[in-house]
GROMACS .gro file of C-alpha atoms in nm:
model
  473
    1MET     CA    1  -7.220   9.125  -0.159
    2SER     CA    2  -6.937   9.164  -0.407
    3SER     CA    3  -6.627   9.305  -0.273
    4ASP     CA    4  -6.641   9.627  -0.484
    5ALA     CA    5  -7.012   9.671  -0.375
    6PRO     CA    6  -7.074  10.012  -0.189
    7ARG     CA    7  -6.965   9.976   0.140
    8TRP     CA    8  -7.189  10.096   0.441
    9GLU     CA    9  -7.059  10.102   0.800
   10ALA     CA   10  -7.302  10.079   1.106
   11PRO     CA   11  -7.373  10.424   1.252
   12ARG     CA   12  -7.196  10.537   1.574
   13GLY     CA   13  -7.349  10.697   1.854
   14GLY     CA   14  -7.390  11.055   1.722
   15ASP     CA   15  -7.530  10.960   1.391
   16ARG     CA   16  -7.875  10.998   1.471
   17HIS     CA   17  -8.189  10.842   1.268
   18VAL     CA   18  -7.952  10.661   1.021
   19SER     CA   19  -8.068  10.329   0.933
   20THR     CA   20  -8.052  10.230   0.590
   21PRO     CA   21  -7.752  10.120   0.415
   22GLU     CA   22  -7.567  10.340   0.151
   23VAL     CA   23  -7.709  10.221  -0.226
   24ASP     CA   24  -7.697  10.341  -0.556
   25ARG     CA   25  -8.002  10.558  -0.596
   26PRO     CA   26  -8.115  10.884  -0.737
   27ALA     CA   27  -7.963  11.199  -0.566
   28PRO     CA   28  -8.277  11.349  -0.414
   29SER     CA   29  -8.453  11.672  -0.556
   30VAL     CA   30  -8.340  12.005  -0.390
   31SER     CA   31  -8.703  12.038  -0.224
   32ALA     CA   32  -8.653  11.679  -0.096
   33PRO     CA   33  -8.575  11.662   0.280
   34PRO     CA   34  -8.277  11.468   0.389
   35ARG     CA   35  -8.378  11.081   0.459
   36ALA     CA   36  -8.300  11.129   0.836
   37LEU     CA   37  -8.546  11.411   0.865
   38ALA     CA   38  -8.814  11.281   0.654
   39HIS     CA   39  -8.966  11.094   0.976
   40PRO     CA   40  -8.810  11.336   1.266
   41LEU     CA   41  -8.862  11.244   1.613
   42PRO     CA   42  -9.024  11.496   1.855
   43ALA     CA   43  -8.816  11.771   2.025
   44GLY     CA   44  -8.578  11.614   2.270
   45MET     CA   45  -8.596  11.254   2.201
   46ARG     CA   46  -8.349  11.016   2.023
   47ASP     CA   47  -8.275  10.667   1.898
   48LEU     CA   48  -7.980  10.441   2.014
   49LEU     CA   49  -7.832  10.254   1.717
   50PRO     CA   50  -7.661   9.920   1.817
   51GLU     CA   51  -7.316  10.026   1.983
   52GLU     CA   52  -7.481  10.298   2.161
   53ALA     CA   53  -7.784  10.095   2.297
   54ARG     CA   54  -7.541   9.823   2.352
   55ARG     CA   55  -7.326  10.031   2.573
   56ARG     CA   56  -7.600  10.180   2.776
   57ARG     CA   57  -7.725   9.840   2.847
   58ALA     CA   58  -7.406   9.705   2.946
   59LEU     CA   59  -7.359  10.021   3.167
   60ALA     CA   60  -7.725   9.998   3.328
   61LYS     CA   61  -7.645   9.625   3.397
   62ARG     CA   62  -7.319   9.673   3.567
   63VAL     CA   63  -7.483   9.926   3.828
   64LEU     CA   64  -7.779   9.758   3.893
   65ASP     CA   65  -7.555   9.407   3.953
   66HIS     CA   66  -7.392   9.657   4.218
   67PHE     CA   67  -7.690   9.777   4.374
   68VAL     CA   68  -7.799   9.406   4.412
   69LEU     CA   69  -7.452   9.271   4.558
   70TYR     CA   70  -7.534   9.556   4.836
   71GLY     CA   71  -7.893   9.398   4.951
   72TYR     CA   72  -8.095   9.643   4.683
   73GLN     CA   73  -8.363   9.456   4.527
   74PRO     CA   74  -8.486   9.553   4.153
   75VAL     CA   75  -8.866   9.695   4.133
   76ALA     CA   76  -9.016   9.798   3.769
   77LEU     CA   77  -9.226  10.084   3.759
   78PRO     CA   78  -9.450  10.231   3.479
   79ALA     CA   79  -9.391  10.529   3.245
   80PHE     CA   80  -9.666  10.720   3.328
   81GLU     CA   81  -9.902  10.775   3.641
   82PHE     CA   82 -10.187  10.991   3.732
   83ALA     CA   83 -10.094  11.323   3.755
   84GLU     CA   84 -10.254  11.324   4.111
   85VAL     CA   85  -9.987  11.085   4.225
   86LEU     CA   86  -9.701  11.269   4.123
   87GLU     CA   87  -9.816  11.571   4.236
   88ARG     CA   88  -9.823  11.436   4.586
   89GLY     CA   89  -9.500  11.323   4.556
   90LEU     CA   90  -9.346  11.624   4.389
   91GLY     CA   91  -9.563  11.913   4.508
   92THR     CA   92  -9.742  12.082   4.240
   93LEU     CA   93  -9.607  11.984   3.897
   94ASP     CA   94  -9.575  12.317   3.637
   95ALA     CA   95  -9.696  12.212   3.320
   96ALA     CA   96  -9.413  12.353   3.152
   97ASP     CA   97  -9.192  12.087   3.330
   98VAL     CA   98  -9.398  11.778   3.250
   99LEU     CA   99  -9.520  11.620   2.962
  100ARG     CA  100  -9.950  11.547   3.017
  101PHE     CA  101 -10.231  11.375   2.863
  102ILE     CA  102 -10.583  11.258   2.944
  103GLU     CA  103 -10.564  10.902   2.985
  104PRO     CA  104 -10.817  10.802   2.760
  105GLU     CA  105 -10.984  10.490   2.978
  106SER     CA  106 -11.047  10.692   3.271
  107GLY     CA  107 -11.033  11.046   3.132
  108GLU     CA  108 -10.788  11.147   3.425
  109VAL     CA  109 -10.494  11.356   3.364
  110ALA     CA  110 -10.169  11.156   3.336
  111ALA     CA  111  -9.830  11.230   3.320
  112LEU     CA  112  -9.469  11.075   3.208
  113ARG     CA  113  -9.273  11.035   3.529
  114PRO     CA  114  -9.035  11.312   3.549
  115ASP     CA  115  -8.872  11.157   3.867
  116MET     CA  116  -8.915  10.803   3.973
  117THR     CA  117  -8.870  10.826   4.379
  118PRO     CA  118  -9.238  10.962   4.416
  119GLN     CA  119  -9.337  10.661   4.218
  120ILE     CA  120  -9.119  10.414   4.464
  121ALA     CA  121  -9.272  10.589   4.762
  122ARG     CA  122  -9.629  10.537   4.629
  123LEU     CA  123  -9.543  10.146   4.572
  124VAL     CA  124  -9.352  10.160   4.953
  125ALA     CA  125  -9.675  10.277   5.114
  126THR     CA  126  -9.948  10.036   4.959
  127ARG     CA  127  -9.748   9.710   4.823
  128LEU     CA  128  -9.476   9.693   5.081
  129ALA     CA  129  -9.627   9.884   5.414
  130ASP     CA  130  -9.590   9.584   5.606
  131ALA     CA  131  -9.250   9.485   5.491
  132PRO     CA  132  -9.011   9.474   5.759
  133ARG     CA  133  -8.804   9.749   5.777
  134PRO     CA  134  -8.529   9.851   5.648
  135ILE     CA  135  -8.641   9.833   5.280
  136ARG     CA  136  -8.370   9.856   5.023
  137LEU     CA  137  -8.488   9.886   4.626
  138CYS     CA  138  -8.296   9.963   4.281
  139TYR     CA  139  -8.445  10.059   3.988
  140GLU     CA  140  -8.351  10.133   3.642
  141GLY     CA  141  -8.551  10.343   3.353
  142THR     CA  142  -8.634  10.679   3.207
  143VAL     CA  143  -8.761  10.983   3.327
  144PHE     CA  144  -8.911  11.285   3.135
  145ARG     CA  145  -8.855  11.638   3.158
  146LEU     CA  146  -8.939  11.943   2.943
  147ARG     CA  147  -8.699  12.177   3.121
  148GLN     CA  148  -8.329  12.087   3.091
  149GLY     CA  149  -7.988  12.216   3.209
  150ARG     CA  150  -7.720  12.353   2.985
  151ALA     CA  151  -7.580  12.023   2.864
  152ARG     CA  152  -7.867  11.793   2.916
  153ARG     CA  153  -8.028  11.848   2.583
  154HIS     CA  154  -8.275  11.559   2.601
  155ARG     CA  155  -8.623  11.498   2.743
  156GLN     CA  156  -8.567  11.133   2.786
  157ILE     CA  157  -8.290  11.081   3.098
  158PRO     CA  158  -8.216  10.714   3.143
  159GLN     CA  159  -8.137  10.679   3.536
  160ALA     CA  160  -8.062  10.364   3.758
  161GLY     CA  161  -8.097  10.439   4.140
  162VAL     CA  162  -8.180  10.316   4.471
  163GLU     CA  163  -8.387  10.380   4.791
  164LEU     CA  164  -8.332  10.319   5.170
  165TYR     CA  165  -8.663  10.312   5.360
  166GLY     CA  166  -8.652  10.298   5.752
  167VAL     CA  167  -8.310  10.414   5.839
  168GLY     CA  168  -8.260  10.718   6.022
  169THR     CA  169  -8.039  11.001   5.944
  170LEU     CA  170  -7.644  10.977   5.986
  171GLY     CA  171  -7.674  10.582   5.910
  172GLY     CA  172  -7.874  10.582   5.610
  173ASP     CA  173  -7.690  10.893   5.452
  174LEU     CA  174  -7.332  10.699   5.513
  175GLU     CA  175  -7.482  10.391   5.366
  176ILE     CA  176  -7.615  10.606   5.074
  177LEU     CA  177  -7.285  10.831   4.996
  178ARG     CA  178  -7.081  10.493   5.038
  179LEU     CA  179  -7.280  10.317   4.794
  180ALA     CA  180  -7.293  10.618   4.526
  181ALA     CA  181  -6.918  10.641   4.553
  182SER     CA  182  -6.876  10.239   4.506
  183SER     CA  183  -7.133  10.264   4.191
  184VAL     CA  184  -6.927  10.554   4.004
  185ARG     CA  185  -6.622  10.362   4.046
  186GLU     CA  186  -6.790  10.030   3.921
  187ALA     CA  187  -6.938  10.236   3.635
  188GLY     CA  188  -6.524  10.338   3.548
  189LEU     CA  189  -6.487  10.643   3.698
  190ASP     CA  190  -6.197  10.675   3.957
  191ARG     CA  191  -6.187  11.062   3.929
  192PHE     CA  192  -6.484  11.243   4.073
  193VAL     CA  193  -6.566  11.484   4.351
  194VAL     CA  194  -6.910  11.420   4.573
  195ASP     CA  195  -7.055  11.798   4.654
  196LEU     CA  196  -7.214  11.751   5.016
  197GLY     CA  197  -7.503  12.007   5.134
  198HIS     CA  198  -7.830  12.014   5.340
  199ALA     CA  199  -8.157  12.110   5.212
  200MET     CA  200  -8.269  12.281   5.531
  201ILE     CA  201  -7.975  12.496   5.569
  202ALA     CA  202  -8.115  12.748   5.281
  203ARG     CA  203  -8.457  12.649   5.328
  204ALA     CA  204  -8.469  12.738   5.719
  205LEU     CA  205  -8.348  13.071   5.646
  206LEU     CA  206  -8.576  13.136   5.355
  207ASP     CA  207  -8.881  13.038   5.554
  208ALA     CA  208  -8.780  13.365   5.781
  209VAL     CA  209  -8.836  13.544   5.511
  210PRO     CA  210  -9.151  13.684   5.333
  211ALA     CA  211  -9.306  13.390   5.087
  212GLY     CA  212  -9.246  13.615   4.748
  213LEU     CA  213  -8.917  13.760   4.852
  214ALA     CA  214  -8.784  13.399   4.956
  215ALA     CA  215  -8.906  13.232   4.631
  216GLU     CA  216  -8.704  13.509   4.428
  217LEU     CA  217  -8.414  13.441   4.675
  218SER     CA  218  -8.444  13.059   4.595
  219GLU     CA  219  -8.439  13.092   4.220
  220VAL     CA  220  -8.106  13.341   4.269
  221LEU     CA  221  -7.945  13.100   4.528
  222GLU     CA  222  -8.002  12.793   4.242
  223LEU     CA  223  -7.820  13.030   4.005
  224LYS     CA  224  -7.548  13.134   4.243
  225ASP     CA  225  -7.585  13.461   4.111
  226ALA     CA  226  -7.375  13.683   4.408
  227SER     CA  227  -7.424  14.031   4.275
  228ARG     CA  228  -7.797  13.980   4.192
  229LEU     CA  229  -7.840  13.802   4.535
  230ALA     CA  230  -7.707  14.115   4.673
  231ALA     CA  231  -7.933  14.340   4.506
  232VAL     CA  232  -8.268  14.182   4.612
  233LEU     CA  233  -8.114  14.143   4.995
  234ALA     CA  234  -8.029  14.508   4.939
  235SER     CA  235  -8.409  14.585   4.823
  236PRO     CA  236  -8.675  14.767   5.009
  237ARG     CA  237  -8.861  14.418   5.054
  238ALA     CA  238  -8.631  14.258   5.245
  239ALA     CA  239  -8.594  14.610   5.469
  240ASP     CA  240  -8.810  14.385   5.749
  241VAL     CA  241  -8.584  14.096   5.711
  242PRO     CA  242  -8.380  14.032   6.043
  243ARG     CA  243  -8.017  14.145   5.972
  244ARG     CA  244  -7.838  13.823   6.084
  245ILE     CA  245  -8.095  13.624   5.858
  246VAL     CA  246  -8.011  13.870   5.553
  247ALA     CA  247  -7.602  13.827   5.648
  248ALA     CA  248  -7.645  13.462   5.655
  249ILE     CA  249  -7.841  13.424   5.327
  250ALA     CA  250  -7.594  13.669   5.135
  251ALA     CA  251  -7.282  13.436   5.228
  252LEU     CA  252  -7.457  13.128   5.121
  253PRO     CA  253  -7.299  13.122   4.782
  254ASP     CA  254  -6.927  13.165   4.929
  255LEU     CA  255  -7.032  12.862   5.174
  256ALA     CA  256  -6.805  12.616   5.023
  257GLY     CA  257  -6.518  12.381   5.069
  258GLY     CA  258  -6.325  12.064   5.121
  259GLY     CA  259  -6.062  11.962   4.853
  260GLU     CA  260  -5.663  12.026   4.902
  261ALA     CA  261  -5.723  12.377   5.059
  262ASP     CA  262  -5.968  12.308   5.304
  263PRO     CA  263  -5.925  11.903   5.360
  264ASP     CA  264  -6.131  11.832   5.684
  265GLY     CA  265  -6.390  12.141   5.601
  266ALA     CA  266  -6.263  12.335   5.922
  267VAL     CA  267  -6.246  12.660   5.734
  268VAL     CA  268  -6.584  12.631   5.588
  269PHE     CA  269  -6.761  12.479   5.889
  270GLY     CA  270  -6.598  12.723   6.123
  271ARG     CA  271  -6.742  13.031   5.904
  272ALA     CA  272  -7.064  12.865   5.848
  273ALA     CA  273  -7.085  12.800   6.235
  274GLN     CA  274  -7.045  13.174   6.306
  275LEU     CA  275  -7.288  13.310   6.036
  276LEU     CA  276  -7.530  13.061   6.119
  277SER     CA  277  -7.529  13.033   6.547
  278GLY     CA  278  -7.867  13.144   6.643
  279THR     CA  279  -8.036  13.131   6.306
  280PRO     CA  280  -8.285  12.835   6.234
  281ALA     CA  281  -8.013  12.655   5.995
  282GLU     CA  282  -7.766  12.614   6.311
  283ALA     CA  283  -7.953  12.252   6.363
  284PRO     CA  284  -7.946  12.173   6.000
  285LEU     CA  285  -7.580  12.276   5.994
  286ALA     CA  286  -7.450  12.055   6.300
  287GLU     CA  287  -7.660  11.735   6.141
  288LEU     CA  288  -7.421  11.831   5.811
  289ARG     CA  289  -7.131  11.865   6.005
  290ALA     CA  290  -7.158  11.516   6.175
  291LEU     CA  291  -7.245  11.341   5.824
  292TRP     CA  292  -6.921  11.512   5.700
  293ASP     CA  293  -6.697  11.400   5.987
  294ALA     CA  294  -6.846  11.044   5.927
  295ALA     CA  295  -6.794  11.033   5.552
  296ARG     CA  296  -6.448  11.200   5.561
  297ALA     CA  297  -6.318  10.884   5.785
  298SER     CA  298  -6.465  10.686   5.509
  299PRO     CA  299  -6.140  10.567   5.276
  300GLU     CA  300  -6.411  10.550   4.959
  301LEU     CA  301  -6.554  10.902   5.014
  302GLY     CA  302  -6.269  11.096   5.204
  303PRO     CA  303  -6.082  11.220   4.922
  304ALA     CA  304  -6.363  11.300   4.687
  305LEU     CA  305  -6.577  11.477   4.933
  306ARG     CA  306  -6.672  11.861   4.896
  307VAL     CA  307  -6.925  12.080   5.068
  308ASP     CA  308  -7.165  12.349   4.969
  309LEU     CA  309  -7.377  12.516   5.220
  310GLY     CA  310  -7.570  12.693   4.943
  311GLU     CA  311  -7.653  12.406   4.754
  312LEU     CA  312  -8.071  12.397   4.658
  313ARG     CA  313  -8.182  12.161   4.474
  314GLY     CA  314  -8.478  12.183   4.221
  315LEU     CA  315  -8.705  11.891   4.392
  316ALA     CA  316  -8.894  12.042   4.674
  317TYR     CA  317  -8.903  11.674   4.874
  318TYR     CA  318  -8.581  11.677   5.006
  319THR     CA  319  -8.532  11.732   5.391
  320GLY     CA  320  -8.196  11.629   5.514
  321ALA     CA  321  -7.867  11.607   5.354
  322ILE     CA  322  -7.830  11.611   4.972
  323PHE     CA  323  -7.523  11.553   4.729
  324HIS     CA  324  -7.430  11.558   4.365
  325VAL     CA  325  -7.144  11.383   4.218
  326LEU     CA  326  -6.928  11.545   3.945
  327ALA     CA  327  -6.672  11.455   3.702
  328GLU     CA  328  -6.513  11.582   3.398
  329GLY     CA  329  -6.691  11.587   3.068
  330PRO     CA  330  -7.083  11.635   3.096
  331GLY     CA  331  -7.056  11.978   3.264
  332GLU     CA  332  -7.365  11.854   3.503
  333ALA     CA  333  -7.397  11.588   3.773
  334ILE     CA  334  -7.344  11.233   3.685
  335ALA     CA  335  -7.511  11.133   4.016
  336ALA     CA  336  -7.754  11.303   4.311
  337GLY     CA  337  -7.951  11.213   4.556
  338GLY     CA  338  -8.021  11.315   4.913
  339ARG     CA  339  -8.296  11.234   5.209
  340TYR     CA  340  -8.658  11.299   5.209
  341ASP     CA  341  -8.813  11.198   5.520
  342MET     CA  342  -9.140  11.336   5.462
  343LEU     CA  343  -9.221  11.205   5.111
  344LEU     CA  344  -9.378  10.851   5.242
  345SER     CA  345  -9.609  11.061   5.480
  346ARG     CA  346  -9.745  11.226   5.177
  347PHE     CA  347  -9.866  10.853   5.107
  348GLY     CA  348 -10.001  10.775   5.444
  349LEU     CA  349  -9.697  10.595   5.595
  350PRO     CA  350  -9.450  10.792   5.748
  351MET     CA  351  -9.097  10.659   5.713
  352PRO     CA  352  -8.764  10.819   5.701
  353ALA     CA  353  -8.623  10.764   5.313
  354VAL     CA  354  -8.298  10.823   5.153
  355GLY     CA  355  -8.168  10.746   4.812
  356PHE     CA  356  -7.975  10.854   4.470
  357ALA     CA  357  -7.990  10.816   4.115
  358LEU     CA  358  -7.689  10.789   3.877
  359TYR     CA  359  -7.786  10.984   3.515
  360LEU     CA  360  -7.660  10.711   3.265
  361ASP     CA  361  -7.632  10.947   2.971
  362ALA     CA  362  -7.388  11.169   3.187
  363VAL     CA  363  -7.194  10.853   3.321
  364ALA     CA  364  -7.116  10.780   2.950
  365TRP     CA  365  -7.027  11.100   2.856
  366ALA     CA  366  -6.762  11.121   3.171
  367ARG     CA  367  -6.657  10.745   3.089
  368ASP     CA  368  -6.591  10.936   2.736
  369ALA     CA  369  -6.423  11.216   2.901
  370ALA     CA  370  -6.202  10.980   3.112
  371SER     CA  371  -6.128  10.748   2.803
  372ALA     CA  372  -6.235  10.461   3.007
  373ALA     CA  373  -6.231  10.127   2.871
  374ASP     CA  374  -6.563   9.917   2.776
  375ASP     CA  375  -6.590   9.581   2.871
  376PRO     CA  376  -6.507   9.336   2.575
  377ALA     CA  377  -6.820   9.258   2.404
  378PRO     CA  378  -6.721   8.962   2.138
  379ARG     CA  379  -6.954   8.894   1.834
  380VAL     CA  380  -6.848   8.633   1.610
  381LEU     CA  381  -6.938   8.608   1.255
  382LEU     CA  382  -6.936   8.255   1.100
  383ALA     CA  383  -6.820   8.227   0.735
  384VAL     CA  384  -6.848   7.867   0.712
  385PRO     CA  385  -7.045   7.632   0.490
  386PRO     CA  386  -7.419   7.587   0.597
  387GLU     CA  387  -7.372   7.220   0.680
  388ARG     CA  388  -7.111   7.344   0.960
  389SER     CA  389  -7.249   7.679   1.019
  390GLU     CA  390  -7.569   7.615   1.208
  391PRO     CA  391  -7.448   7.336   1.427
  392LEU     CA  392  -7.126   7.546   1.510
  393ALA     CA  393  -7.350   7.838   1.596
  394ALA     CA  394  -7.571   7.648   1.835
  395ALA     CA  395  -7.262   7.499   2.035
  396LEU     CA  396  -7.130   7.875   2.055
  397ARG     CA  397  -7.446   8.024   2.186
  398GLY     CA  398  -7.493   7.739   2.457
  399LEU     CA  399  -7.174   7.916   2.551
  400GLY     CA  400  -7.297   8.253   2.587
  401VAL     CA  401  -7.139   8.386   2.269
  402PRO     CA  402  -7.334   8.599   2.034
  403VAL     CA  403  -7.270   8.473   1.676
  404VAL     CA  404  -7.430   8.509   1.320
  405ALA     CA  405  -7.411   8.292   1.025
  406HIS     CA  406  -7.343   8.453   0.704
  407PRO     CA  407  -7.273   8.320   0.352
  408PRO     CA  408  -6.867   8.269   0.308
  409ASP     CA  409  -6.906   8.415  -0.056
  410GLN     CA  410  -7.097   8.762   0.031
  411ASP     CA  411  -6.788   8.958   0.144
  412PRO     CA  412  -6.804   8.835   0.514
  413GLU     CA  413  -6.534   9.050   0.626
  414GLY     CA  414  -6.660   9.371   0.498
  415TYR     CA  415  -7.020   9.276   0.665
  416ALA     CA  416  -6.842   9.192   1.004
  417GLN     CA  417  -6.648   9.519   1.001
  418ALA     CA  418  -6.948   9.743   0.887
  419TRP     CA  419  -7.159   9.566   1.194
  420ARG     CA  420  -6.849   9.596   1.393
  421PHE     CA  421  -6.853   9.191   1.469
  422SER     CA  422  -6.538   9.139   1.733
  423HIS     CA  423  -6.418   8.795   1.533
  424LEU     CA  424  -6.459   8.654   1.193
  425VAL     CA  425  -6.450   8.263   1.149
  426ARG     CA  426  -6.413   8.091   0.821
  427GLU     CA  427  -6.227   7.776   0.644
  428ARG     CA  428  -5.897   7.831   0.519
  429ASP     CA  429  -5.658   7.582   0.361
  430GLY     CA  430  -5.802   7.307   0.531
  431SER     CA  431  -5.840   7.483   0.883
  432ILE     CA  432  -6.091   7.684   1.081
  433VAL     CA  433  -5.925   8.036   1.129
  434LEU     CA  434  -6.047   8.279   1.398
  435GLU     CA  435  -5.963   8.646   1.312
  436VAL     CA  436  -5.973   8.915   1.566
  437LEU     CA  437  -6.156   9.207   1.413
  438PRO     CA  438  -6.085   9.600   1.490
  439GLY     CA  439  -6.232   9.656   1.834
  440GLY     CA  440  -6.213   9.253   1.933
  441GLY     CA  441  -5.868   9.296   2.085
  442GLU     CA  442  -5.511   9.254   1.962
  443PRO     CA  443  -5.511   9.207   1.586
  444GLY     CA  444  -5.425   8.852   1.501
  445ALA     CA  445  -5.555   8.494   1.379
  446ASP     CA  446  -5.565   8.180   1.476
  447ALA     CA  447  -5.591   7.851   1.324
  448LEU     CA  448  -5.797   7.552   1.453
  449PRO     CA  449  -5.784   7.181   1.241
  450ALA     CA  450  -6.096   7.131   1.041
  451THR     CA  451  -6.135   6.799   1.214
  452LEU     CA  452  -6.252   6.943   1.539
  453ASP     CA  453  -6.598   6.843   1.639
  454ASP     CA  454  -6.800   7.148   1.670
  455ALA     CA  455  -6.799   7.147   2.027
  456ALA     CA  456  -6.440   7.143   2.035
  457VAL     CA  457  -6.419   7.437   1.789
  458ALA     CA  458  -6.688   7.625   2.008
  459GLN     CA  459  -6.478   7.603   2.314
  460ALA     CA  460  -6.142   7.685   2.142
  461ILE     CA  461  -6.350   8.006   2.017
  462VAL     CA  462  -6.506   8.079   2.373
  463LEU     CA  463  -6.110   8.099   2.497
  464LYS     CA  464  -5.989   8.296   2.218
  465THR     CA  465  -6.270   8.567   2.236
  466ARG     CA  466  -6.234   8.575   2.634
  467ALA     CA  467  -6.610   8.533   2.636
  468THR     CA  468  -6.743   8.403   2.983
  469PRO     CA  469  -7.000   8.085   2.950
  470PRO     CA  470  -7.326   8.126   3.146
  471GLY     CA  471  -7.288   8.094   3.540
  472GLY     CA  472  -6.860   8.172   3.442
  473LYS     CA  473  -6.657   8.416   3.683
   0.00000   0.00000   0.00000
C-alpha cells in the first residue's frame, strides 16, 4: 500500500459491526442501508473487535488464574440445557426472561443458560457426587438473559465465577467474600464496596404475609420504593398482617449502614435487632451479624464492607448471606454471590453451597472509569526482507512474542498503527531498528547490529518489548 492510500484504523470497542477498511467506492444511494446495518445482529447481541476481544480475554484469564491460585478448578459447561434442568435449579423460568427453543433431536424444550450456578449444581450432583468435599470449582462463560437492568444493555453477559460446595455458613461465606474482594483487586480495581445482606431476612418476613400481597411487596422491596411500600402496607389487604411484621417490612429499605458513618455497623444492627426481635427474621439477622463481625476483622474486607438488610436478589435459590460488589462506572454490580444450601437437594444431593460471579463487562467498565492500566500486550510487525523475516518470526514466536511479517515496501508504519501493533522492526542503514509505536510504551527506537543472528535479535526484542517467554515470571 502506498503512503498516500486511504488510511484505515482498526475500530475500537465501541465501533460495532465495522469490519472492512475504508476504500474508494461509489457513495451509497439514499435508499441503501449503511454497511453496518446491512447485516444486523439480533437485539442485545454484539461483536467484539480485536482490541476489545483481547482485553476481555486477558481479563477473564487474569481472574481465572487467580481462582486457580486459591484451589478452584475450572470446569466448562454447555451453552444450553433442557429447560427442565434449569427450571429445577432456578424455579419456574419466565418465558420473558429466557431464550427458549425446541432441541431438534429430542423435541424437548431447551434454553440458553440464564445462569451458570444451576448447571454446576447439576454437574456436581451427577458427575462429582462421590468426590471428596469440599468441592471447589471455577468457570468462565456467557449467560443469556432477556430482561436487563438499566445499565446492562446486552442479552449476552460474560461471567467468571466460583462455586464452593460442602462448607457451612460462616467458614464458607467468609472464604467466598475474601476471594471476591481479592479477585476484584486482581482485576485492577482498588476502590469498591461490598454490600452484604441475607436472603432470609426479607423472605422470612414475607412468608408471614398472604401470597399475593407478598409477591407485590417483594417487587416493591427490590425497587426500594419506600412510598409505594408504605401505601401497600397501609392498604386493606395488609389489615390482617401482624403489626410487628408490618413495621419490620416497612423499615427494611432503611436498614443499611457501614462505611464512615457507621464503620462497625452498630447503628444499623442495633436498630434491626429491635425491629426484628420476636419475628422470623431474628435468626437470619444473628447469622448475618456473625458474618459481618468476622468479615470486618479481615483486612481485605473491612474497609469495603457495607450492610443492606433490605436487599432482595432476583434469583430464588439464595438461602443465606448474599452480597454484591459495586464500583464507580457501570451503575450496577460488578460481582454478586451468596449462599444457596437448598440448590443441590433439587438435584438429589443435599449439600451446603456458596459462590459468586464477576460480570466481566461491568468490571471492564469500572476499570475504564478508574483509568486502570492494561497489561502490556506486545505485538511485533516485522518489515524486513523475506529471507530474514521468516526465521526471525519463528524465533520470536518460540519466545512467546506475537509477530506478523509484512512487506517492507507496503507502508509498514501505517499498517502497524492501524492494527495497533506495539512495535515495528525494520532494517535501516545496516542495522535492525526496533521502534516503539503508540500504546507500546515510551516512544523511541533501538538499533541492533544486522550481523546478529536471529536468535540473538529475538532475545534482544523480547527484552525491549518486556515480553515474558513461556514459563517465565
